[in-house]
Amino acid sequence: MFYSTDSLMIRLRGIREGEHPLDITVDPATLGVEDAIRPISVVGSLLASDSYVFRLTVSTTLRHTCDRCADEFDASYVVPLTVTYTPAEEGIELEDTGYVHSFDPQMLFEVDLTEDVHDALLLAVPMKKLCSPDCKGLTQESAPAPSVDERFSALGALYERLRSEEKPG
C-alpha cells in the first residue's frame, strides 16, 4: 500500500500510473484541529501520471460555541478538496499556490497532505458560528445577572440626585 491509514503522508515513489483509491482516518491532533470531536476522514482517489492529482473529500464533526447565545453545538463538515502536484519545468521555478504544488520529478518520494487538509477544513468553518440560522441570542433567562460592585453604589445615588435636579420643577 502506498499510504498509511492513519497519516497523510503518501508515498509516490514506485506508484504506477492510473487511479488509486484513498481512505484515511486521521486523529484531529495530527491536523491540529482541537474542535473536532470525531476522527477526520479523508476519502477519495489519486490520479497518477506526470502529475499527481488528489481528489478528496474531508469530513468530520466540530464542536463550536454559538456566537449569539454562547451555547455549544456540533456541526458536520464535508469538504471537497483537490490537491495537484505538477512537475516544475526545467529553468522555471513555480511557486506553490494554494492546492497546486510544483516538484522536481527526480526528488519527490512522498507528499504530506496534512497542511492542505487542515487549511481546507478550517476554511470551511464559517466566520460567524451559529447554532441555528434563527438563533435569537442570549435570552433574559440565559443572560448572566449583572454583578454590582458595592464600591460604585454611591455613584448610583449621585446619578439619581443629579437627574432629579435636572428636571424642571
Tab-separated table of C-alpha atoms in Angstrom:
chain	number	residue	atom	x	y	z
A	1	MET	CA	0.000	0.000	0.000
A	2	PHE	CA	1.320	3.449	-0.867
A	3	TYR	CA	-0.139	5.195	2.198
A	4	SER	CA	-0.776	4.611	5.869
A	5	THR	CA	-4.395	4.566	7.038
A	6	ASP	CA	-3.629	6.944	9.928
A	7	SER	CA	-1.303	9.505	8.349
A	8	LEU	CA	-1.495	11.918	5.434
A	9	MET	CA	1.984	11.018	4.168
A	10	ILE	CA	1.564	9.480	0.701
A	11	ARG	CA	4.470	7.523	-0.824
A	12	LEU	CA	4.740	8.304	-4.544
A	13	ARG	CA	7.992	6.513	-5.384
A	14	GLY	CA	7.151	3.422	-7.435
A	15	ILE	CA	3.438	4.115	-7.788
A	16	ARG	CA	2.061	3.069	-11.161
A	17	GLU	CA	0.096	5.389	-13.435
A	18	GLY	CA	-3.659	5.381	-13.096
A	19	GLU	CA	-6.251	5.996	-10.425
A	20	HIS	CA	-5.722	4.740	-6.882
A	21	PRO	CA	-8.337	4.876	-4.081
A	22	LEU	CA	-7.564	6.542	-0.761
A	23	ASP	CA	-9.359	6.020	2.552
A	24	ILE	CA	-7.576	7.583	5.524
A	25	THR	CA	-8.789	8.324	9.040
A	26	VAL	CA	-6.690	10.857	10.918
A	27	ASP	CA	-6.658	11.822	14.575
A	28	PRO	CA	-7.648	15.519	14.916
A	29	ALA	CA	-4.456	16.185	16.901
A	30	THR	CA	-2.431	15.205	13.821
A	31	LEU	CA	-4.003	18.125	11.949
A	32	GLY	CA	-4.066	20.492	14.918
A	33	VAL	CA	-7.874	20.734	14.866
A	34	GLU	CA	-8.841	20.979	18.537
A	35	ASP	CA	-12.577	21.442	17.900
A	36	ALA	CA	-13.004	18.054	16.208
A	37	ILE	CA	-14.996	15.567	18.261
A	38	ARG	CA	-14.582	12.743	15.759
A	39	PRO	CA	-11.645	11.478	13.721
A	40	ILE	CA	-11.159	13.241	10.399
A	41	SER	CA	-11.986	11.135	7.361
A	42	VAL	CA	-10.152	11.718	4.073
A	43	VAL	CA	-11.611	9.656	1.223
A	44	GLY	CA	-11.008	9.929	-2.500
A	45	SER	CA	-8.514	8.990	-5.136
A	46	LEU	CA	-5.075	9.731	-6.501
A	47	LEU	CA	-4.692	10.074	-10.253
A	48	ALA	CA	-1.042	9.398	-11.055
A	49	SER	CA	0.554	10.376	-14.368
A	50	ASP	CA	3.209	13.020	-14.993
A	51	SER	CA	1.381	14.944	-12.282
A	52	TYR	CA	-0.332	13.691	-9.143
A	53	VAL	CA	-3.905	14.825	-8.608
A	54	PHE	CA	-5.629	14.067	-5.316
A	55	ARG	CA	-9.443	14.343	-5.450
A	56	LEU	CA	-10.549	14.105	-1.843
A	57	THR	CA	-13.493	14.594	0.456
A	58	VAL	CA	-12.635	15.635	4.006
A	59	SER	CA	-15.318	15.080	6.637
A	60	THR	CA	-15.628	15.431	10.392
A	61	THR	CA	-17.757	16.937	13.136
A	62	LEU	CA	-16.592	20.013	15.031
A	63	ARG	CA	-17.869	21.411	18.324
A	64	HIS	CA	-18.449	25.161	18.290
A	65	THR	CA	-19.757	27.808	20.649
A	66	CYS	CA	-22.601	29.871	19.178
A	67	ASP	CA	-21.563	33.480	18.632
A	68	ARG	CA	-25.044	34.726	19.599
A	69	CYS	CA	-26.230	32.617	22.525
A	70	ALA	CA	-22.936	31.045	23.704
A	71	ASP	CA	-24.418	27.506	23.648
A	72	GLU	CA	-22.208	24.680	22.426
A	73	PHE	CA	-23.301	22.811	19.301
A	74	ASP	CA	-21.898	20.249	16.884
A	75	ALA	CA	-21.592	20.898	13.148
A	76	SER	CA	-20.729	18.347	10.483
A	77	TYR	CA	-18.480	19.295	7.596
A	78	VAL	CA	-17.973	17.597	4.237
A	79	VAL	CA	-15.322	19.481	2.262
A	80	PRO	CA	-14.270	18.671	-1.310
A	81	LEU	CA	-10.555	19.141	-1.911
A	82	THR	CA	-8.354	18.800	-4.991
A	83	VAL	CA	-4.585	18.931	-4.492
A	84	THR	CA	-2.272	18.837	-7.518
A	85	TYR	CA	1.452	18.157	-7.631
A	86	THR	CA	2.852	19.131	-11.013
A	87	PRO	CA	6.470	18.858	-12.166
A	88	ALA	CA	8.382	22.116	-12.467
A	89	GLU	CA	9.743	22.655	-15.940
A	90	GLU	CA	13.489	22.989	-16.236
A	91	GLY	CA	14.661	26.513	-15.581
A	92	ILE	CA	11.200	27.630	-14.446
A	93	GLU	CA	10.562	27.685	-10.736
A	94	LEU	CA	6.844	27.716	-9.935
A	95	GLU	CA	5.547	28.993	-6.644
A	96	ASP	CA	3.267	26.793	-4.602
A	97	THR	CA	-0.131	28.441	-4.833
A	98	GLY	CA	-2.966	27.099	-2.759
A	99	TYR	CA	-3.522	23.486	-3.580
A	100	VAL	CA	-1.192	23.389	-6.591
A	101	HIS	CA	2.377	22.419	-5.764
A	102	SER	CA	5.373	22.088	-8.052
A	103	PHE	CA	8.058	19.461	-7.604
A	104	ASP	CA	11.269	18.100	-9.068
A	105	PRO	CA	10.374	14.654	-10.508
A	106	GLN	CA	13.782	13.273	-9.507
A	107	MET	CA	13.418	14.353	-5.870
A	108	LEU	CA	9.760	13.669	-4.992
A	109	PHE	CA	9.426	10.455	-2.999
A	110	GLU	CA	6.394	11.266	-0.873
A	111	VAL	CA	3.975	14.094	-0.186
A	112	ASP	CA	2.374	15.264	3.025
A	113	LEU	CA	-1.253	16.369	2.634
A	114	THR	CA	-1.588	17.430	6.283
A	115	GLU	CA	-1.368	21.189	5.702
A	116	ASP	CA	-3.691	21.123	2.677
A	117	VAL	CA	-6.361	19.103	4.510
A	118	HIS	CA	-6.013	21.291	7.619
A	119	ASP	CA	-6.440	24.510	5.605
A	120	ALA	CA	-9.389	23.212	3.569
A	121	LEU	CA	-11.234	22.082	6.684
A	122	LEU	CA	-10.694	25.297	8.625
A	123	LEU	CA	-11.612	27.445	5.610
A	124	ALA	CA	-14.968	25.630	5.513
A	125	VAL	CA	-15.834	26.809	9.031
A	126	PRO	CA	-17.950	29.980	8.879
A	127	MET	CA	-16.595	33.127	10.496
A	128	LYS	CA	-19.813	33.541	12.486
A	129	LYS	CA	-20.723	30.231	14.086
A	130	LEU	CA	-24.449	29.969	14.859
A	131	CYS	CA	-26.273	27.053	16.484
A	132	SER	CA	-29.171	27.756	14.094
A	133	PRO	CA	-29.829	30.458	11.485
A	134	ASP	CA	-32.681	31.881	13.562
A	135	CYS	CA	-30.818	31.934	16.900
A	136	LYS	CA	-32.230	34.780	18.993
A	137	GLY	CA	-29.081	35.225	21.041
A	138	LEU	CA	-28.990	35.492	24.804
A	139	THR	CA	-32.438	35.446	26.400
A	140	GLN	CA	-33.286	37.116	29.684
A	141	GLU	CA	-33.171	33.714	31.410
A	142	SER	CA	-29.818	32.710	29.921
A	143	ALA	CA	-28.093	36.073	30.343
A	144	PRO	CA	-25.971	36.300	33.446
A	145	ALA	CA	-27.220	38.753	36.049
A	146	PRO	CA	-25.077	41.868	36.081
A	147	SER	CA	-22.899	41.999	39.149
A	148	VAL	CA	-22.849	45.273	41.024
A	149	ASP	CA	-19.652	46.301	42.697
A	150	GLU	CA	-20.588	47.794	46.067
A	151	ARG	CA	-17.795	50.364	45.722
A	152	PHE	CA	-19.820	52.065	42.991
A	153	SER	CA	-23.198	52.114	44.791
A	154	ALA	CA	-22.637	55.746	45.822
A	155	LEU	CA	-22.429	56.681	42.127
A	156	GLY	CA	-25.925	55.279	41.577
A	157	ALA	CA	-27.307	57.528	44.303
A	158	LEU	CA	-25.413	60.520	42.863
A	159	TYR	CA	-26.825	59.781	39.414
A	160	GLU	CA	-30.398	59.745	40.746
A	161	ARG	CA	-29.844	63.034	42.651
A	162	LEU	CA	-28.418	64.773	39.545
A	163	ARG	CA	-31.285	63.514	37.367
A	164	SER	CA	-33.845	64.889	39.821
A	165	GLU	CA	-32.086	68.297	39.841
A	166	GLU	CA	-32.219	68.440	36.030
A	167	LYS	CA	-35.988	68.069	35.917
A	168	PRO	CA	-37.754	71.380	35.673
A	169	GLY	CA	-39.940	71.789	38.602
